[in-house]
Amino acid sequence: LAVSRMRVDGCTAMATLGGRPTVLSSRQRRQSPLLHRRRSGIAALSLLLGVAFVAVGGGSRSWALAVVPSTAVGSDPATVLHAVTGTGLDIVTATGSTHVASMASDVGHSAAFEASSQLLLAAEAPKELLFSGFAPLVFGSLALVASSAQLWNAANSPGPIAAALGGDASFFGKDRWQGRTIGIFFVWASLIFYSFTFAPGMDVAGQLADKGLIEKILSTPFDGTTSPLFVAVFNSLGIWPAIYAATLLPGSREQSPVPPLPFVGGSFFLGAFALAPYLALRQYRGEPGAERRSNLDFITKNILESPLNGALLAAGAIYLALFGFGNGDMVGVSVASAAAAWEGMQPLFRSQMLVHVSCVDFCVLWGLFGPVLLEDGRRRGRFMDWTLQEKLLFALCWAVPVLGPTLWLTVRPALEE
């Protein structure tokens, strides 16, 4: 980068541009690409400055902002922000490496600047929380709420909500509950809006980084050079669609108003982005005996319905879980290795759209699976009386992501002939 150092003192900015000191006017500062080209840069800057000022509790402190070439710290190309108090400067790169550069300055800052920094921090706090790992939790919770409403309505069948909001003669009849359609479409629309509006890494540099990451994860995913936890999440997004295919397609005959194959097939590439509309619009096929094995197509009857399919998917899920939580060491899984795996994925999660959205997509697919599991079980005669054994089976098959659903595919009863 051309800018090697910038020091702010009150309302005056001094920058070294190509080795030449330049005093920036107020108008130049407002138009400066360094400060205003990317909203993410403003968010990170306000966060770092706000934390620094809140930590020191006011008064005169030394601080500086510097942007240096990545070659200077030996990391991948990235913009490096520095917040400094006292005489030391911690440099945190996009890959998590930390270097220390001694930079002493005696810069006073005004109370007004401190207050404005804290206001900026407060304004960007929700976005920072999402970037720090709460986005998957938020969207997974939305999907869980939509699924819980469906389960509650199914438990009160024919359903007081369905009776109030639907009608057997309308589009939202006994086979399609209005609450399910609205809830899932809300989750789907929120997912799309967030992914293409607030997710990190939407600039050119982020797109190039995502392209390189996809090439690496498709060619050598288990060589340890890529975050093991993300490798596990990314490959699990190939198992989730297989799970949904095995539980949705047995009840897909003569579905209206849309056929299942385009959405289920698209989910192998786009996850919940492609699958959610079908989950919202499909008809309920959970009555015992609603589908007969003899009515299934060849692939569904001989592959998706086979317990061997569930066993193979379960083996893949176990492998990915051990690899991810073991931080690349499948025999060394522990709480410490899982924490290290999460910390190792954080720089990618906070800077690259592919990693960030994949984690959110994973949690949405997990949250939406409960009603699909209930429907698939009921057309096989399970989850009707809710004995203790059935409650435990249902909880296990939904609560444990990927591995639980594959267990259901392995032990579920076959459809009636």
CSV table of C-alpha atoms in Angstrom, one decimal:
chain,number,residue,atom,x,y,z
A,1,LEU,CA,0.0,0.0,0.0
A,2,ALA,CA,1.2,3.5,-0.7
A,3,VAL,CA,0.2,4.8,2.7
A,4,SER,CA,2.8,3.6,5.2
A,5,ARG,CA,1.8,5.6,8.2
A,6,MET,CA,-0.9,8.0,9.3
A,7,ARG,CA,-1.1,9.9,12.6
A,8,VAL,CA,-4.2,11.7,13.8
A,9,ASP,CA,-4.0,14.5,16.3
A,10,GLY,CA,-7.3,16.1,17.0
A,11,CYS,CA,-8.5,17.5,13.7
A,12,THR,CA,-5.2,17.3,11.8
A,13,ALA,CA,-4.1,14.2,9.8
A,14,MET,CA,-0.5,13.6,8.6
A,15,ALA,CA,0.1,10.9,6.1
A,16,THR,CA,3.2,9.6,4.4
A,17,LEU,CA,2.2,9.0,0.7
A,18,GLY,CA,5.0,7.4,-1.2
A,19,GLY,CA,7.5,8.9,1.3
A,20,ARG,CA,6.3,12.4,1.0
A,21,PRO,CA,4.6,14.0,4.0
A,22,THR,CA,1.2,15.5,3.1
A,23,VAL,CA,-1.2,17.5,5.3
A,24,LEU,CA,-4.8,16.6,4.5
A,25,SER,CA,-7.5,19.2,4.5
A,26,SER,CA,-10.9,18.4,6.0
A,27,ARG,CA,-12.4,17.9,2.5
A,28,GLN,CA,-9.6,15.6,1.5
A,29,ARG,CA,-10.0,13.6,4.7
A,30,ARG,CA,-13.7,13.1,4.0
A,31,GLN,CA,-12.9,11.9,0.5
A,32,SER,CA,-9.9,9.8,1.5
A,33,PRO,CA,-10.2,6.3,0.0
A,34,LEU,CA,-8.3,5.0,3.0
A,35,LEU,CA,-11.0,6.1,5.5
A,36,HIS,CA,-14.2,5.9,3.4
A,37,ARG,CA,-13.8,3.5,0.5
A,38,ARG,CA,-15.0,0.5,2.5
A,39,ARG,CA,-17.6,0.5,5.3
A,40,SER,CA,-15.9,-2.5,6.8
A,41,GLY,CA,-12.8,-0.4,7.3
A,42,ILE,CA,-14.8,2.2,9.1
A,43,ALA,CA,-16.3,-0.5,11.3
A,44,ALA,CA,-13.0,-2.0,12.2
A,45,LEU,CA,-11.4,1.4,12.8
A,46,SER,CA,-14.2,2.6,15.1
A,47,LEU,CA,-14.2,-0.6,17.0
A,48,LEU,CA,-10.4,-0.5,17.6
A,49,LEU,CA,-10.4,3.1,18.6
A,50,GLY,CA,-13.5,2.8,20.7
A,51,VAL,CA,-12.1,-0.2,22.6
A,52,ALA,CA,-8.8,1.7,23.1
A,53,PHE,CA,-10.4,4.8,24.5
A,54,VAL,CA,-12.9,2.9,26.7
A,55,ALA,CA,-10.0,0.8,28.1
A,56,VAL,CA,-7.9,3.8,29.0
A,57,GLY,CA,-10.8,5.7,30.5
A,58,GLY,CA,-10.0,9.1,28.9
A,59,GLY,CA,-7.1,11.4,29.3
A,60,SER,CA,-4.1,11.9,27.1
A,61,ARG,CA,-2.8,8.7,25.5
A,62,SER,CA,-0.6,7.9,22.6
A,63,TRP,CA,-2.3,6.2,19.7
A,64,ALA,CA,-1.6,5.8,16.0
A,65,LEU,CA,-3.1,4.3,12.9
A,66,ALA,CA,-0.9,2.7,10.2
A,67,VAL,CA,-1.5,0.7,7.1
A,68,VAL,CA,1.5,-1.2,5.8
A,69,PRO,CA,2.3,-3.6,3.0
A,70,SER,CA,1.6,-7.2,3.8
A,71,THR,CA,5.2,-8.0,2.9
A,72,ALA,CA,6.3,-6.0,5.9
A,73,VAL,CA,4.7,-8.5,8.3
A,74,GLY,CA,4.9,-11.6,6.2
A,75,SER,CA,1.2,-12.4,5.8
A,76,ASP,CA,-1.3,-12.6,3.0
A,77,PRO,CA,-2.3,-9.3,1.3
A,78,ALA,CA,-4.5,-7.5,3.7
A,79,THR,CA,-5.2,-4.1,5.2
A,80,VAL,CA,-3.7,-4.0,8.6
A,81,LEU,CA,-5.1,-1.7,11.2
A,82,HIS,CA,-3.2,-0.7,14.3
A,83,ALA,CA,-4.4,0.7,17.6
A,84,VAL,CA,-1.7,1.7,20.0
A,85,THR,CA,-1.5,3.0,23.5
A,86,GLY,CA,1.7,3.8,25.3
A,87,THR,CA,4.8,2.9,23.3
A,88,GLY,CA,4.0,-0.5,21.9
A,89,LEU,CA,1.9,-1.4,18.8
A,90,ASP,CA,0.3,-4.8,18.2
A,91,ILE,CA,-0.2,-5.6,14.5
A,92,VAL,CA,-2.9,-8.2,13.9
A,93,THR,CA,-3.0,-9.5,10.3
A,94,ALA,CA,-5.9,-11.3,8.5
A,95,THR,CA,-4.3,-14.7,9.3
A,96,GLY,CA,-4.1,-14.0,13.0
A,97,SER,CA,-0.3,-13.5,13.1
A,98,THR,CA,0.8,-10.9,15.7
A,99,HIS,CA,3.9,-8.8,15.4
A,100,VAL,CA,5.0,-6.0,17.6
A,101,ALA,CA,6.4,-2.8,16.3
A,102,SER,CA,7.8,-0.1,18.6
A,103,MET,CA,6.2,3.2,17.8
A,104,ALA,CA,6.4,6.0,20.3
A,105,SER,CA,4.4,9.2,20.0
A,106,ASP,CA,2.9,11.7,22.3
A,107,VAL,CA,-0.4,12.6,20.8
A,108,GLY,CA,-3.2,14.2,22.8
A,109,HIS,CA,-6.8,13.6,21.8
A,110,SER,CA,-9.8,15.6,22.6
A,111,ALA,CA,-12.8,14.6,24.6
A,112,ALA,CA,-15.0,15.2,21.6
A,113,PHE,CA,-13.0,12.8,19.5
A,114,GLU,CA,-13.1,10.2,22.3
A,115,ALA,CA,-16.9,10.6,22.5
A,116,SER,CA,-17.4,10.3,18.8
A,117,SER,CA,-15.2,7.1,18.7
A,118,GLN,CA,-17.4,5.5,21.4
A,119,LEU,CA,-20.5,6.4,19.5
A,120,LEU,CA,-19.1,4.8,16.4
A,121,LEU,CA,-18.2,1.7,18.4
A,122,ALA,CA,-21.8,1.5,19.7
A,123,ALA,CA,-23.3,1.9,16.2
A,124,GLU,CA,-21.1,-0.9,14.8
A,125,ALA,CA,-21.4,-3.2,17.8
A,126,PRO,CA,-24.3,-5.3,16.4
A,127,LYS,CA,-22.5,-5.9,13.1
A,128,GLU,CA,-19.3,-6.8,15.0
A,129,LEU,CA,-21.2,-9.3,17.1
A,130,LEU,CA,-22.5,-11.0,13.9
A,131,PHE,CA,-19.0,-11.1,12.4
A,132,SER,CA,-17.5,-12.5,15.7
A,133,GLY,CA,-19.6,-15.6,15.5
A,134,PHE,CA,-23.2,-14.8,16.3
A,135,ALA,CA,-24.6,-14.7,12.8
A,136,PRO,CA,-25.0,-18.5,12.5
A,137,LEU,CA,-26.6,-18.5,16.0
A,138,VAL,CA,-29.0,-15.8,15.0
A,139,PHE,CA,-30.2,-17.4,11.7
A,140,GLY,CA,-30.1,-20.9,13.2
A,141,SER,CA,-32.4,-19.6,15.9
A,142,LEU,CA,-34.8,-18.0,13.4
A,143,ALA,CA,-35.0,-21.4,11.6
A,144,LEU,CA,-35.5,-23.1,14.9
A,145,VAL,CA,-38.4,-20.8,15.8
A,146,ALA,CA,-40.1,-21.5,12.4
A,147,SER,CA,-39.6,-25.2,13.0
A,148,SER,CA,-40.9,-25.1,16.6
A,149,ALA,CA,-44.1,-23.4,15.4
A,150,GLN,CA,-44.6,-26.2,12.9
A,151,LEU,CA,-44.0,-28.9,15.5
A,152,TRP,CA,-46.4,-27.2,18.0
A,153,ASN,CA,-49.1,-26.9,15.3
A,154,ALA,CA,-48.5,-30.6,14.4
A,155,ALA,CA,-48.8,-31.6,18.0
A,156,ASN,CA,-52.2,-30.0,18.2
A,157,SER,CA,-53.4,-31.5,14.9
A,158,PRO,CA,-55.6,-30.5,13.1
A,159,GLY,CA,-54.1,-27.4,14.7
A,160,PRO,CA,-55.8,-24.4,16.2
A,161,ILE,CA,-53.5,-22.1,14.3
A,162,ALA,CA,-54.1,-23.9,11.0
A,163,ALA,CA,-57.9,-23.8,11.6
A,164,ALA,CA,-57.7,-20.0,12.2
A,165,LEU,CA,-55.3,-19.1,9.4
A,166,GLY,CA,-56.2,-21.7,6.8
A,167,GLY,CA,-59.1,-23.5,5.3
A,168,ASP,CA,-59.4,-26.8,3.5
A,169,ALA,CA,-60.7,-25.1,0.4
A,170,SER,CA,-57.9,-22.6,0.1
A,171,PHE,CA,-54.2,-22.8,-0.9
A,172,PHE,CA,-53.4,-23.0,2.8
A,173,GLY,CA,-55.5,-26.1,3.6
A,174,LYS,CA,-54.8,-29.1,5.7
A,175,ASP,CA,-51.7,-30.1,3.7
A,176,ARG,CA,-50.1,-26.7,3.7
A,177,TRP,CA,-50.0,-24.5,6.8
A,178,GLN,CA,-49.8,-20.8,6.3
A,179,GLY,CA,-47.6,-20.3,9.4
A,180,ARG,CA,-45.0,-22.7,7.9
A,181,THR,CA,-44.9,-20.9,4.6
A,182,ILE,CA,-44.6,-17.4,6.1
A,183,GLY,CA,-42.0,-18.5,8.7
A,184,ILE,CA,-39.7,-20.3,6.3
A,185,PHE,CA,-40.0,-17.5,3.6
A,186,PHE,CA,-39.0,-15.0,6.3
A,187,VAL,CA,-35.9,-17.0,7.2
A,188,TRP,CA,-35.0,-17.4,3.5
A,189,ALA,CA,-35.5,-13.7,2.7
A,190,SER,CA,-33.4,-12.7,5.8
A,191,LEU,CA,-30.7,-15.1,4.8
A,192,ILE,CA,-30.5,-13.6,1.3
A,193,PHE,CA,-30.6,-10.0,2.5
A,194,TYR,CA,-27.9,-10.6,5.1
A,195,SER,CA,-25.6,-12.6,2.9
A,196,PHE,CA,-25.5,-10.0,0.1
A,197,THR,CA,-25.7,-6.9,2.2
A,198,PHE,CA,-23.8,-7.3,5.5
A,199,ALA,CA,-21.6,-10.4,5.1
A,200,PRO,CA,-17.9,-9.7,4.9
A,201,GLY,CA,-15.6,-10.1,1.9
A,202,MET,CA,-17.9,-8.8,-0.8
A,203,ASP,CA,-15.1,-6.6,-2.3
A,204,VAL,CA,-12.8,-7.7,-5.2
A,205,ALA,CA,-10.1,-8.8,-2.8
A,206,GLY,CA,-12.6,-11.0,-0.9
A,207,GLN,CA,-13.9,-12.5,-4.1
A,208,LEU,CA,-10.4,-13.4,-5.2
A,209,ALA,CA,-9.7,-14.9,-1.7
A,210,ASP,CA,-12.9,-17.0,-1.9
A,211,LYS,CA,-12.0,-18.3,-5.4
A,212,GLY,CA,-8.6,-19.4,-4.1
A,213,LEU,CA,-10.1,-21.0,-1.1
A,214,ILE,CA,-12.6,-23.0,-3.2
A,215,GLU,CA,-9.8,-24.2,-5.5
A,216,LYS,CA,-7.8,-25.3,-2.5
A,217,ILE,CA,-10.6,-27.0,-0.6
A,218,LEU,CA,-11.7,-28.9,-3.7
A,219,SER,CA,-8.2,-30.1,-4.6
A,220,THR,CA,-6.5,-30.7,-1.3
A,221,PRO,CA,-9.1,-30.2,1.5
A,222,PHE,CA,-7.4,-32.4,4.1
A,223,ASP,CA,-3.8,-31.4,3.8
A,224,GLY,CA,-4.0,-29.1,6.9
A,225,THR,CA,-3.3,-25.8,5.0
A,226,THR,CA,-7.0,-24.8,5.3
A,227,SER,CA,-8.9,-24.4,8.5
A,228,PRO,CA,-10.0,-28.0,9.4
A,229,LEU,CA,-13.2,-26.8,11.0
A,230,PHE,CA,-14.2,-24.9,7.8
A,231,VAL,CA,-13.3,-28.0,5.8
A,232,ALA,CA,-15.7,-30.0,7.9
A,233,VAL,CA,-18.5,-27.4,7.6
A,234,PHE,CA,-18.0,-27.0,3.9
A,235,ASN,CA,-18.1,-30.7,3.2
A,236,SER,CA,-21.1,-31.1,5.6
A,237,LEU,CA,-23.0,-28.9,3.2
A,238,GLY,CA,-22.8,-31.8,0.8
A,239,ILE,CA,-24.2,-34.2,3.3
A,240,TRP,CA,-27.1,-32.0,4.4
A,241,PRO,CA,-28.7,-32.0,0.9
A,242,ALA,CA,-28.4,-35.8,0.7
A,243,ILE,CA,-30.2,-36.0,4.1
A,244,TYR,CA,-33.0,-33.8,2.9
A,245,ALA,CA,-33.2,-35.7,-0.4
A,246,ALA,CA,-33.6,-39.0,1.5
A,247,THR,CA,-36.4,-37.5,3.8
A,248,LEU,CA,-38.2,-35.3,1.3
A,249,LEU,CA,-38.3,-37.4,-1.9
A,250,PRO,CA,-40.3,-40.3,-0.4
A,251,GLY,CA,-43.1,-37.9,0.0
A,252,SER,CA,-42.7,-35.9,-3.2
A,253,ARG,CA,-45.1,-37.7,-5.5
A,254,GLU,CA,-47.5,-35.3,-7.2
A,255,GLN,CA,-46.3,-32.4,-5.0
A,256,SER,CA,-47.8,-29.0,-5.8
A,257,PRO,CA,-47.4,-26.2,-6.6
A,258,VAL,CA,-43.7,-26.9,-7.3
A,259,PRO,CA,-41.8,-30.1,-8.0
A,260,PRO,CA,-39.1,-31.1,-5.5
A,261,LEU,CA,-36.2,-32.1,-7.8
A,262,PRO,CA,-35.0,-28.5,-8.9
A,263,PHE,CA,-34.9,-27.4,-5.3
A,264,VAL,CA,-33.4,-30.5,-3.8
A,265,GLY,CA,-30.9,-30.7,-6.6
A,266,GLY,CA,-30.0,-27.0,-6.2
A,267,SER,CA,-29.4,-27.5,-2.5
A,268,PHE,CA,-26.3,-29.5,-3.3
A,269,PHE,CA,-24.8,-26.2,-4.7
A,270,LEU,CA,-26.7,-23.5,-2.8
A,271,GLY,CA,-27.9,-25.1,0.4
A,272,ALA,CA,-30.8,-23.5,2.1
A,273,PHE,CA,-30.8,-20.7,-0.5
A,274,ALA,CA,-32.3,-23.2,-3.0
A,275,LEU,CA,-34.1,-25.6,-0.6
A,276,ALA,CA,-36.0,-23.2,1.6
A,277,PRO,CA,-38.7,-22.2,-1.0
A,278,TYR,CA,-39.7,-25.9,-1.5
A,279,LEU,CA,-39.9,-26.4,2.3
A,280,ALA,CA,-42.2,-23.4,2.5
A,281,LEU,CA,-44.5,-24.4,-0.4
A,282,ARG,CA,-44.7,-28.2,-0.3
A,283,GLN,CA,-47.6,-30.2,0.8
A,284,TYR,CA,-47.6,-32.1,4.0
A,285,ARG,CA,-47.3,-35.9,3.5
A,286,GLY,CA,-47.0,-37.2,7.1
A,287,GLU,CA,-50.1,-39.4,7.4
A,288,PRO,CA,-49.3,-43.1,8.1
A,289,GLY,CA,-49.4,-44.9,4.8
A,290,ALA,CA,-49.5,-41.7,2.8
A,291,GLU,CA,-46.7,-43.1,0.6
A,292,ARG,CA,-46.1,-46.6,-0.6
A,293,ARG,CA,-42.7,-48.1,-1.3
A,294,SER,CA,-44.0,-49.4,-4.6
A,295,ASN,CA,-44.8,-45.9,-5.8
A,296,LEU,CA,-41.3,-44.6,-5.4
A,297,ASP,CA,-38.9,-44.0,-8.3
A,298,PHE,CA,-35.9,-46.3,-8.7
A,299,ILE,CA,-33.3,-44.0,-7.1
A,300,THR,CA,-35.5,-43.1,-4.1
A,301,LYS,CA,-36.6,-46.7,-3.5
A,302,ASN,CA,-33.2,-48.5,-4.0
A,303,ILE,CA,-30.7,-45.8,-2.9
A,304,LEU,CA,-32.2,-43.1,-0.7
A,305,GLU,CA,-34.4,-45.5,1.2
A,306,SER,CA,-31.6,-48.0,1.8
A,307,PRO,CA,-30.1,-48.1,5.3
A,308,LEU,CA,-26.7,-48.4,3.7
A,309,ASN,CA,-27.1,-44.9,2.3
A,310,GLY,CA,-27.6,-43.6,5.9
A,311,ALA,CA,-24.6,-45.6,7.1
A,312,LEU,CA,-22.3,-44.2,4.5
A,313,LEU,CA,-23.5,-40.7,5.2
A,314,ALA,CA,-23.0,-41.3,8.9
A,315,ALA,CA,-19.5,-42.5,8.3
A,316,GLY,CA,-18.7,-39.3,6.4
A,317,ALA,CA,-20.3,-37.2,9.1
A,318,ILE,CA,-18.1,-38.9,11.8
A,319,TYR,CA,-15.0,-38.4,9.8
A,320,LEU,CA,-15.7,-34.7,9.2
A,321,ALA,CA,-16.6,-34.2,12.9
A,322,LEU,CA,-13.3,-35.8,14.1
A,323,PHE,CA,-11.3,-33.9,11.5
A,324,GLY,CA,-12.9,-30.6,12.3
A,325,PHE,CA,-13.0,-30.7,16.1
A,326,GLY,CA,-9.6,-32.4,16.2
A,327,ASN,CA,-8.2,-29.4,14.3
A,328,GLY,CA,-6.8,-31.7,11.7
A,329,ASP,CA,-5.8,-34.5,14.1
A,330,MET,CA,-8.6,-37.1,14.1
A,331,VAL,CA,-7.2,-39.0,17.1
A,332,GLY,CA,-6.6,-36.0,19.2
A,333,VAL,CA,-10.1,-34.6,19.6
A,334,SER,CA,-10.5,-32.7,22.8
A,335,VAL,CA,-12.0,-29.5,24.2
A,336,ALA,CA,-8.7,-27.7,23.6
A,337,SER,CA,-8.5,-28.9,20.0
A,338,ALA,CA,-12.1,-27.8,19.3
A,339,ALA,CA,-11.4,-24.4,20.7
A,340,ALA,CA,-8.2,-24.1,18.7
A,341,ALA,CA,-10.1,-25.1,15.6
A,342,TRP,CA,-12.7,-22.4,16.2
A,343,GLU,CA,-10.1,-19.8,16.8
A,344,GLY,CA,-8.3,-20.9,13.6
A,345,MET,CA,-11.4,-20.4,11.6
A,346,GLN,CA,-12.2,-17.0,13.0
A,347,PRO,CA,-9.9,-14.9,10.7
A,348,LEU,CA,-11.6,-16.5,7.6
A,349,PHE,CA,-15.1,-16.2,9.1
A,350,ARG,CA,-14.6,-12.5,9.8
A,351,SER,CA,-13.1,-11.7,6.4
A,352,GLN,CA,-14.4,-14.0,3.7
A,353,MET,CA,-17.9,-14.3,2.4
A,354,LEU,CA,-17.6,-18.0,1.5
A,355,VAL,CA,-16.7,-19.1,5.0
A,356,HIS,CA,-19.1,-16.7,6.7
A,357,VAL,CA,-22.2,-17.6,4.7
A,358,SER,CA,-21.4,-21.3,4.7
A,359,CYS,CA,-21.5,-21.3,8.5
A,360,VAL,CA,-24.8,-19.5,8.5
A,361,ASP,CA,-26.2,-21.8,5.8
A,362,PHE,CA,-25.2,-24.8,7.8
A,363,CYS,CA,-27.1,-23.6,10.9
A,364,VAL,CA,-30.2,-22.7,8.8
A,365,LEU,CA,-30.3,-26.2,7.3
A,366,TRP,CA,-29.9,-27.7,10.8
A,367,GLY,CA,-32.7,-25.5,12.2
A,368,LEU,CA,-35.2,-26.4,9.5
A,369,PHE,CA,-34.8,-30.1,9.7
A,370,GLY,CA,-37.1,-30.9,12.6
A,371,PRO,CA,-40.5,-30.8,10.9
A,372,VAL,CA,-39.0,-32.7,7.9
A,373,LEU,CA,-37.9,-35.4,10.4
A,374,LEU,CA,-41.3,-35.5,12.0
A,375,GLU,CA,-43.1,-35.8,8.7
A,376,ASP,CA,-40.8,-38.6,7.5
A,377,GLY,CA,-41.2,-40.5,10.7
A,378,ARG,CA,-45.0,-40.2,10.8
A,379,ARG,CA,-45.5,-41.6,7.4
A,380,ARG,CA,-43.6,-44.6,8.6
A,381,GLY,CA,-45.7,-45.0,11.8
A,382,ARG,CA,-43.2,-43.3,14.2
A,383,PHE,CA,-43.5,-40.2,16.4
A,384,MET,CA,-47.2,-40.7,16.9
A,385,ASP,CA,-47.6,-41.8,20.5
A,386,TRP,CA,-44.5,-40.0,21.7
A,387,THR,CA,-43.2,-42.6,24.1
A,388,LEU,CA,-40.0,-41.9,25.9
A,389,GLN,CA,-38.1,-43.9,23.3
A,390,GLU,CA,-39.5,-41.9,20.5
A,391,LYS,CA,-38.9,-38.6,22.3
A,392,LEU,CA,-35.2,-39.5,22.8
A,393,LEU,CA,-34.9,-40.7,19.2
A,394,PHE,CA,-36.4,-37.5,17.8
A,395,ALA,CA,-34.3,-35.3,20.1
A,396,LEU,CA,-31.1,-37.1,19.2
A,397,CYS,CA,-31.8,-37.1,15.4
A,398,TRP,CA,-32.4,-33.4,15.4
A,399,ALA,CA,-30.2,-32.0,18.1
A,400,VAL,CA,-26.9,-33.5,16.8
A,401,PRO,CA,-26.3,-31.8,13.4
A,402,VAL,CA,-25.5,-34.0,10.4
A,403,LEU,CA,-24.7,-37.1,12.5
A,404,GLY,CA,-28.2,-37.2,14.1
A,405,PRO,CA,-30.1,-37.1,10.8
A,406,THR,CA,-27.8,-39.8,9.3
A,407,LEU,CA,-28.6,-42.0,12.3
A,408,TRP,CA,-32.3,-41.6,11.5
A,409,LEU,CA,-31.7,-42.6,7.9
A,410,THR,CA,-29.9,-45.8,9.2
A,411,VAL,CA,-32.5,-46.9,11.7
A,412,ARG,CA,-35.8,-45.6,10.3
A,413,PRO,CA,-38.5,-48.2,9.4
A,414,ALA,CA,-39.1,-48.9,5.7
A,415,LEU,CA,-42.3,-47.6,4.0
A,416,GLU,CA,-45.2,-50.0,3.6
A,417,GLU,CA,-45.3,-51.9,0.4
